[in-house]
mmCIF file of N, CA and C in Angstrom:
data_model
loop_
_atom_site.group_PDB
_atom_site.id
_atom_site.type_symbol
_atom_site.label_atom_id
_atom_site.label_comp_id
_atom_site.label_asym_id
_atom_site.label_seq_id
_atom_site.Cartn_x
_atom_site.Cartn_y
_atom_site.Cartn_z
ATOM 1 N N MET M 14 246.334 204.968 -67.264
ATOM 2 C CA MET M 14 245.669 206.214 -67.551
ATOM 3 C C MET M 14 244.297 205.901 -68.160
ATOM 4 N N SER M 15 243.290 206.530 -67.651
ATOM 5 C CA SER M 15 241.926 206.273 -68.124
ATOM 6 C C SER M 15 241.681 206.942 -69.482
ATOM 7 N N VAL M 16 240.614 206.543 -70.108
ATOM 8 C CA VAL M 16 240.240 207.124 -71.400
ATOM 9 C C VAL M 16 239.961 208.619 -71.236
ATOM 10 N N GLU M 17 239.381 208.998 -70.114
ATOM 11 C CA GLU M 17 239.105 210.421 -69.850
ATOM 12 C C GLU M 17 240.400 211.217 -69.734
ATOM 13 N N ASP M 18 241.404 210.644 -69.064
ATOM 14 C CA ASP M 18 242.697 211.313 -68.941
ATOM 15 C C ASP M 18 243.340 211.481 -70.318
ATOM 16 N N ARG M 19 243.198 210.468 -71.147
ATOM 17 C CA ARG M 19 243.752 210.540 -72.502
ATOM 18 C C ARG M 19 243.078 211.642 -73.297
ATOM 19 N N ARG M 20 241.761 211.726 -73.184
ATOM 20 C CA ARG M 20 241.030 212.795 -73.890
ATOM 21 C C ARG M 20 241.517 214.163 -73.427
ATOM 22 N N SER M 21 241.735 214.310 -72.131
ATOM 23 C CA SER M 21 242.226 215.587 -71.596
ATOM 24 C C SER M 21 243.594 215.921 -72.174
ATOM 25 N N CYS M 22 244.469 214.936 -72.235
ATOM 26 C CA CYS M 22 245.802 215.149 -72.806
ATOM 27 C C CYS M 22 245.704 215.565 -74.272
ATOM 28 N N MET M 23 244.851 214.878 -75.024
ATOM 29 C CA MET M 23 244.692 215.205 -76.444
ATOM 30 C C MET M 23 244.159 216.621 -76.620
ATOM 31 N N GLU M 24 243.212 217.029 -75.767
ATOM 32 C CA GLU M 24 242.663 218.389 -75.847
ATOM 33 C C GLU M 24 243.724 219.429 -75.497
ATOM 34 N N LEU M 25 244.517 219.150 -74.459
ATOM 35 C CA LEU M 25 245.575 220.083 -74.074
ATOM 36 C C LEU M 25 246.584 220.263 -75.200
ATOM 37 N N VAL M 26 246.971 219.165 -75.826
ATOM 38 C CA VAL M 26 247.938 219.233 -76.926
ATOM 39 C C VAL M 26 247.335 219.990 -78.108
ATOM 40 N N LYS M 27 246.075 219.723 -78.405
ATOM 41 C CA LYS M 27 245.390 220.390 -79.516
ATOM 42 C C LYS M 27 245.326 221.903 -79.279
ATOM 43 N N GLU M 28 244.992 222.277 -78.054
ATOM 44 C CA GLU M 28 244.900 223.696 -77.705
ATOM 45 C C GLU M 28 246.260 224.385 -77.780
ATOM 46 N N ALA M 29 247.270 223.738 -77.218
ATOM 47 C CA ALA M 29 248.617 224.312 -77.229
ATOM 48 C C ALA M 29 249.162 224.384 -78.652
ATOM 49 N N ASN M 30 248.884 223.362 -79.446
ATOM 50 C CA ASN M 30 249.339 223.335 -80.832
ATOM 51 C C ASN M 30 248.671 224.461 -81.622
ATOM 52 N N GLY M 31 247.414 224.721 -81.354
ATOM 53 C CA GLY M 31 246.708 225.830 -81.994
ATOM 54 C C GLY M 31 247.280 227.185 -81.628
ATOM 55 N N SER M 32 247.926 227.258 -80.472
ATOM 56 C CA SER M 32 248.552 228.505 -80.023
ATOM 57 C C SER M 32 249.993 228.631 -80.487
ATOM 58 N N GLY M 33 250.474 227.615 -81.231
ATOM 59 C CA GLY M 33 251.823 227.703 -81.798
ATOM 60 C C GLY M 33 252.852 226.780 -81.190
ATOM 61 N N ALA M 34 252.493 226.022 -80.181
ATOM 62 C CA ALA M 34 253.451 225.099 -79.561
ATOM 63 C C ALA M 34 253.592 223.842 -80.417
ATOM 64 N N GLU M 35 254.771 223.264 -80.421
ATOM 65 C CA GLU M 35 254.997 222.020 -81.156
ATOM 66 C C GLU M 35 254.411 220.846 -80.387
ATOM 67 N N ARG M 36 253.874 219.888 -81.127
ATOM 68 C CA ARG M 36 253.270 218.706 -80.502
ATOM 69 C C ARG M 36 254.294 217.938 -79.667
ATOM 70 N N ALA M 37 255.511 217.821 -80.166
ATOM 71 C CA ALA M 37 256.543 217.082 -79.433
ATOM 72 C C ALA M 37 256.840 217.747 -78.088
ATOM 73 N N ALA M 38 256.882 219.069 -78.071
ATOM 74 C CA ALA M 38 257.136 219.790 -76.822
ATOM 75 C C ALA M 38 255.978 219.606 -75.844
ATOM 76 N N CYS M 39 254.756 219.619 -76.370
ATOM 77 C CA CYS M 39 253.577 219.396 -75.522
ATOM 78 C C CYS M 39 253.634 218.017 -74.878
ATOM 79 N N CYS M 40 253.975 217.029 -75.688
ATOM 80 C CA CYS M 40 254.057 215.659 -75.182
ATOM 81 C C CYS M 40 255.134 215.531 -74.116
ATOM 82 N N GLN M 41 256.241 216.220 -74.324
ATOM 83 C CA GLN M 41 257.326 216.166 -73.346
ATOM 84 C C GLN M 41 256.860 216.737 -71.999
ATOM 85 N N VAL M 42 256.117 217.825 -72.034
ATOM 86 C CA VAL M 42 255.602 218.436 -70.800
ATOM 87 C C VAL M 42 254.627 217.486 -70.108
ATOM 88 N N LEU M 43 253.796 216.795 -70.895
ATOM 89 C CA LEU M 43 252.806 215.870 -70.335
ATOM 90 C C LEU M 43 253.400 214.502 -69.995
ATOM 91 N N GLU M 44 254.673 214.311 -70.328
ATOM 92 C CA GLU M 44 255.386 213.045 -70.103
ATOM 93 C C GLU M 44 254.704 211.884 -70.825
ATOM 94 N N VAL M 45 254.346 212.129 -72.095
ATOM 95 C CA VAL M 45 253.728 211.139 -72.968
ATOM 96 C C VAL M 45 254.493 211.196 -74.278
ATOM 97 N N SER M 46 254.822 210.039 -74.850
ATOM 98 C CA SER M 46 255.547 210.070 -76.114
ATOM 99 C C SER M 46 254.625 210.524 -77.236
ATOM 100 N N LEU M 47 255.212 211.117 -78.261
ATOM 101 C CA LEU M 47 254.449 211.576 -79.407
ATOM 102 C C LEU M 47 253.757 210.402 -80.080
ATOM 103 N N ARG M 48 254.418 209.268 -80.162
ATOM 104 C CA ARG M 48 253.830 208.076 -80.773
ATOM 105 C C ARG M 48 252.595 207.615 -79.991
ATOM 106 N N THR M 49 252.658 207.680 -78.669
ATOM 107 C CA THR M 49 251.512 207.312 -77.839
ATOM 108 C C THR M 49 250.344 208.245 -78.114
ATOM 109 N N LEU M 50 250.608 209.540 -78.202
ATOM 110 C CA LEU M 50 249.560 210.507 -78.508
ATOM 111 C C LEU M 50 248.924 210.195 -79.863
ATOM 112 N N GLU M 51 249.743 209.869 -80.844
ATOM 113 C CA GLU M 51 249.224 209.530 -82.175
ATOM 114 C C GLU M 51 248.331 208.292 -82.116
ATOM 115 N N ARG M 52 248.745 207.311 -81.321
ATOM 116 C CA ARG M 52 247.951 206.089 -81.164
ATOM 117 C C ARG M 52 246.607 206.403 -80.497
ATOM 118 N N TRP M 53 246.620 207.250 -79.487
ATOM 119 C CA TRP M 53 245.384 207.638 -78.816
ATOM 120 C C TRP M 53 244.454 208.368 -79.782
ATOM 121 N N GLU M 54 245.017 209.242 -80.616
ATOM 122 C CA GLU M 54 244.209 209.993 -81.567
ATOM 123 C C GLU M 54 243.601 209.076 -82.634
ATOM 124 N N LYS M 55 244.324 208.046 -83.000
ATOM 125 C CA LYS M 55 243.839 207.111 -84.016
ATOM 126 C C LYS M 55 242.637 206.325 -83.495
ATOM 127 N N GLU M 56 242.708 205.863 -82.252
ATOM 128 C CA GLU M 56 241.635 205.077 -81.644
ATOM 129 C C GLU M 56 241.376 205.595 -80.231
ATOM 130 N N PRO M 57 240.645 206.713 -80.114
ATOM 131 C CA PRO M 57 240.474 207.367 -78.809
ATOM 132 C C PRO M 57 239.688 206.560 -77.776
ATOM 133 N N GLU M 58 238.859 205.629 -78.189
ATOM 134 C CA GLU M 58 238.036 204.883 -77.238
ATOM 135 C C GLU M 58 238.674 203.590 -76.743
ATOM 136 N N LYS M 59 239.815 203.207 -77.304
ATOM 137 C CA LYS M 59 240.469 201.982 -76.866
ATOM 138 C C LYS M 59 241.143 202.218 -75.524
ATOM 139 N N GLY M 60 240.992 201.275 -74.642
ATOM 140 C CA GLY M 60 241.632 201.362 -73.339
ATOM 141 C C GLY M 60 243.068 200.875 -73.402
ATOM 142 N N ASP M 61 243.629 200.599 -72.279
ATOM 143 C CA ASP M 61 244.993 200.106 -72.168
ATOM 144 C C ASP M 61 245.084 198.719 -72.793
ATOM 145 N N GLN M 62 245.952 198.549 -73.759
ATOM 146 C CA GLN M 62 246.078 197.284 -74.484
ATOM 147 C C GLN M 62 247.232 196.414 -73.988
ATOM 148 N N ARG M 63 247.946 196.894 -72.971
ATOM 149 C CA ARG M 63 249.059 196.096 -72.459
ATOM 150 C C ARG M 63 248.529 194.832 -71.803
ATOM 151 N N ARG M 64 249.264 193.735 -71.951
ATOM 152 C CA ARG M 64 248.807 192.456 -71.421
ATOM 153 C C ARG M 64 249.710 191.908 -70.313
ATOM 154 N N GLY M 65 250.774 192.589 -70.027
ATOM 155 C CA GLY M 65 251.655 192.151 -68.952
ATOM 156 C C GLY M 65 252.605 191.048 -69.386
ATOM 157 N N PRO M 66 253.374 190.487 -68.459
ATOM 158 C CA PRO M 66 254.337 189.447 -68.801
ATOM 159 C C PRO M 66 253.641 188.153 -69.242
ATOM 160 N N HIS M 67 254.281 187.431 -70.143
ATOM 161 C CA HIS M 67 253.717 186.187 -70.663
ATOM 162 C C HIS M 67 254.211 184.956 -69.894
ATOM 163 N N SER M 68 255.205 185.141 -69.053
ATOM 164 C CA SER M 68 255.740 184.013 -68.298
ATOM 165 C C SER M 68 256.112 184.467 -66.888
ATOM 166 N N VAL M 69 256.337 183.497 -66.027
ATOM 167 C CA VAL M 69 256.743 183.781 -64.654
ATOM 168 C C VAL M 69 258.266 183.779 -64.607
ATOM 169 N N CYS M 70 258.808 184.696 -63.864
ATOM 170 C CA CYS M 70 260.258 184.786 -63.719
ATOM 171 C C CYS M 70 260.792 183.499 -63.082
ATOM 172 N N ALA M 71 261.821 182.923 -63.660
ATOM 173 C CA ALA M 71 262.366 181.641 -63.205
ATOM 174 C C ALA M 71 262.928 181.716 -61.781
ATOM 175 N N HIS M 72 263.439 182.849 -61.388
ATOM 176 C CA HIS M 72 264.035 182.965 -60.045
ATOM 177 C C HIS M 72 263.174 183.813 -59.100
ATOM 178 N N ALA M 73 261.865 183.852 -59.340
ATOM 179 C CA ALA M 73 260.952 184.598 -58.475
ATOM 180 C C ALA M 73 260.830 183.909 -57.114
ATOM 181 N N LEU M 74 260.502 184.664 -56.106
ATOM 182 C CA LEU M 74 260.297 184.119 -54.767
ATOM 183 C C LEU M 74 259.019 183.288 -54.735
ATOM 184 N N SER M 75 259.029 182.260 -53.932
ATOM 185 C CA SER M 75 257.834 181.410 -53.795
ATOM 186 C C SER M 75 256.815 182.117 -52.884
ATOM 187 N N GLU M 76 255.611 181.588 -52.802
ATOM 188 C CA GLU M 76 254.590 182.156 -51.939
ATOM 189 C C GLU M 76 254.994 182.124 -50.475
ATOM 190 N N GLN M 77 255.814 181.162 -50.077
ATOM 191 C CA GLN M 77 256.255 181.036 -48.685
ATOM 192 C C GLN M 77 257.163 182.172 -48.361
#
């Protein structure tokens, strides 16, 4: 998800929350965890911090 998409999600939640909806319910509709939303709000300009697997699967298929 891009930074722009995250901003849109945060704005939607903010707007819905201002109208009386619970943040958790908003997140459920957007299919984003509440903790993720909190992390985005804390550092809105940070991109995706996931780094992927640290090792290769031992029983993975070879290039052949």
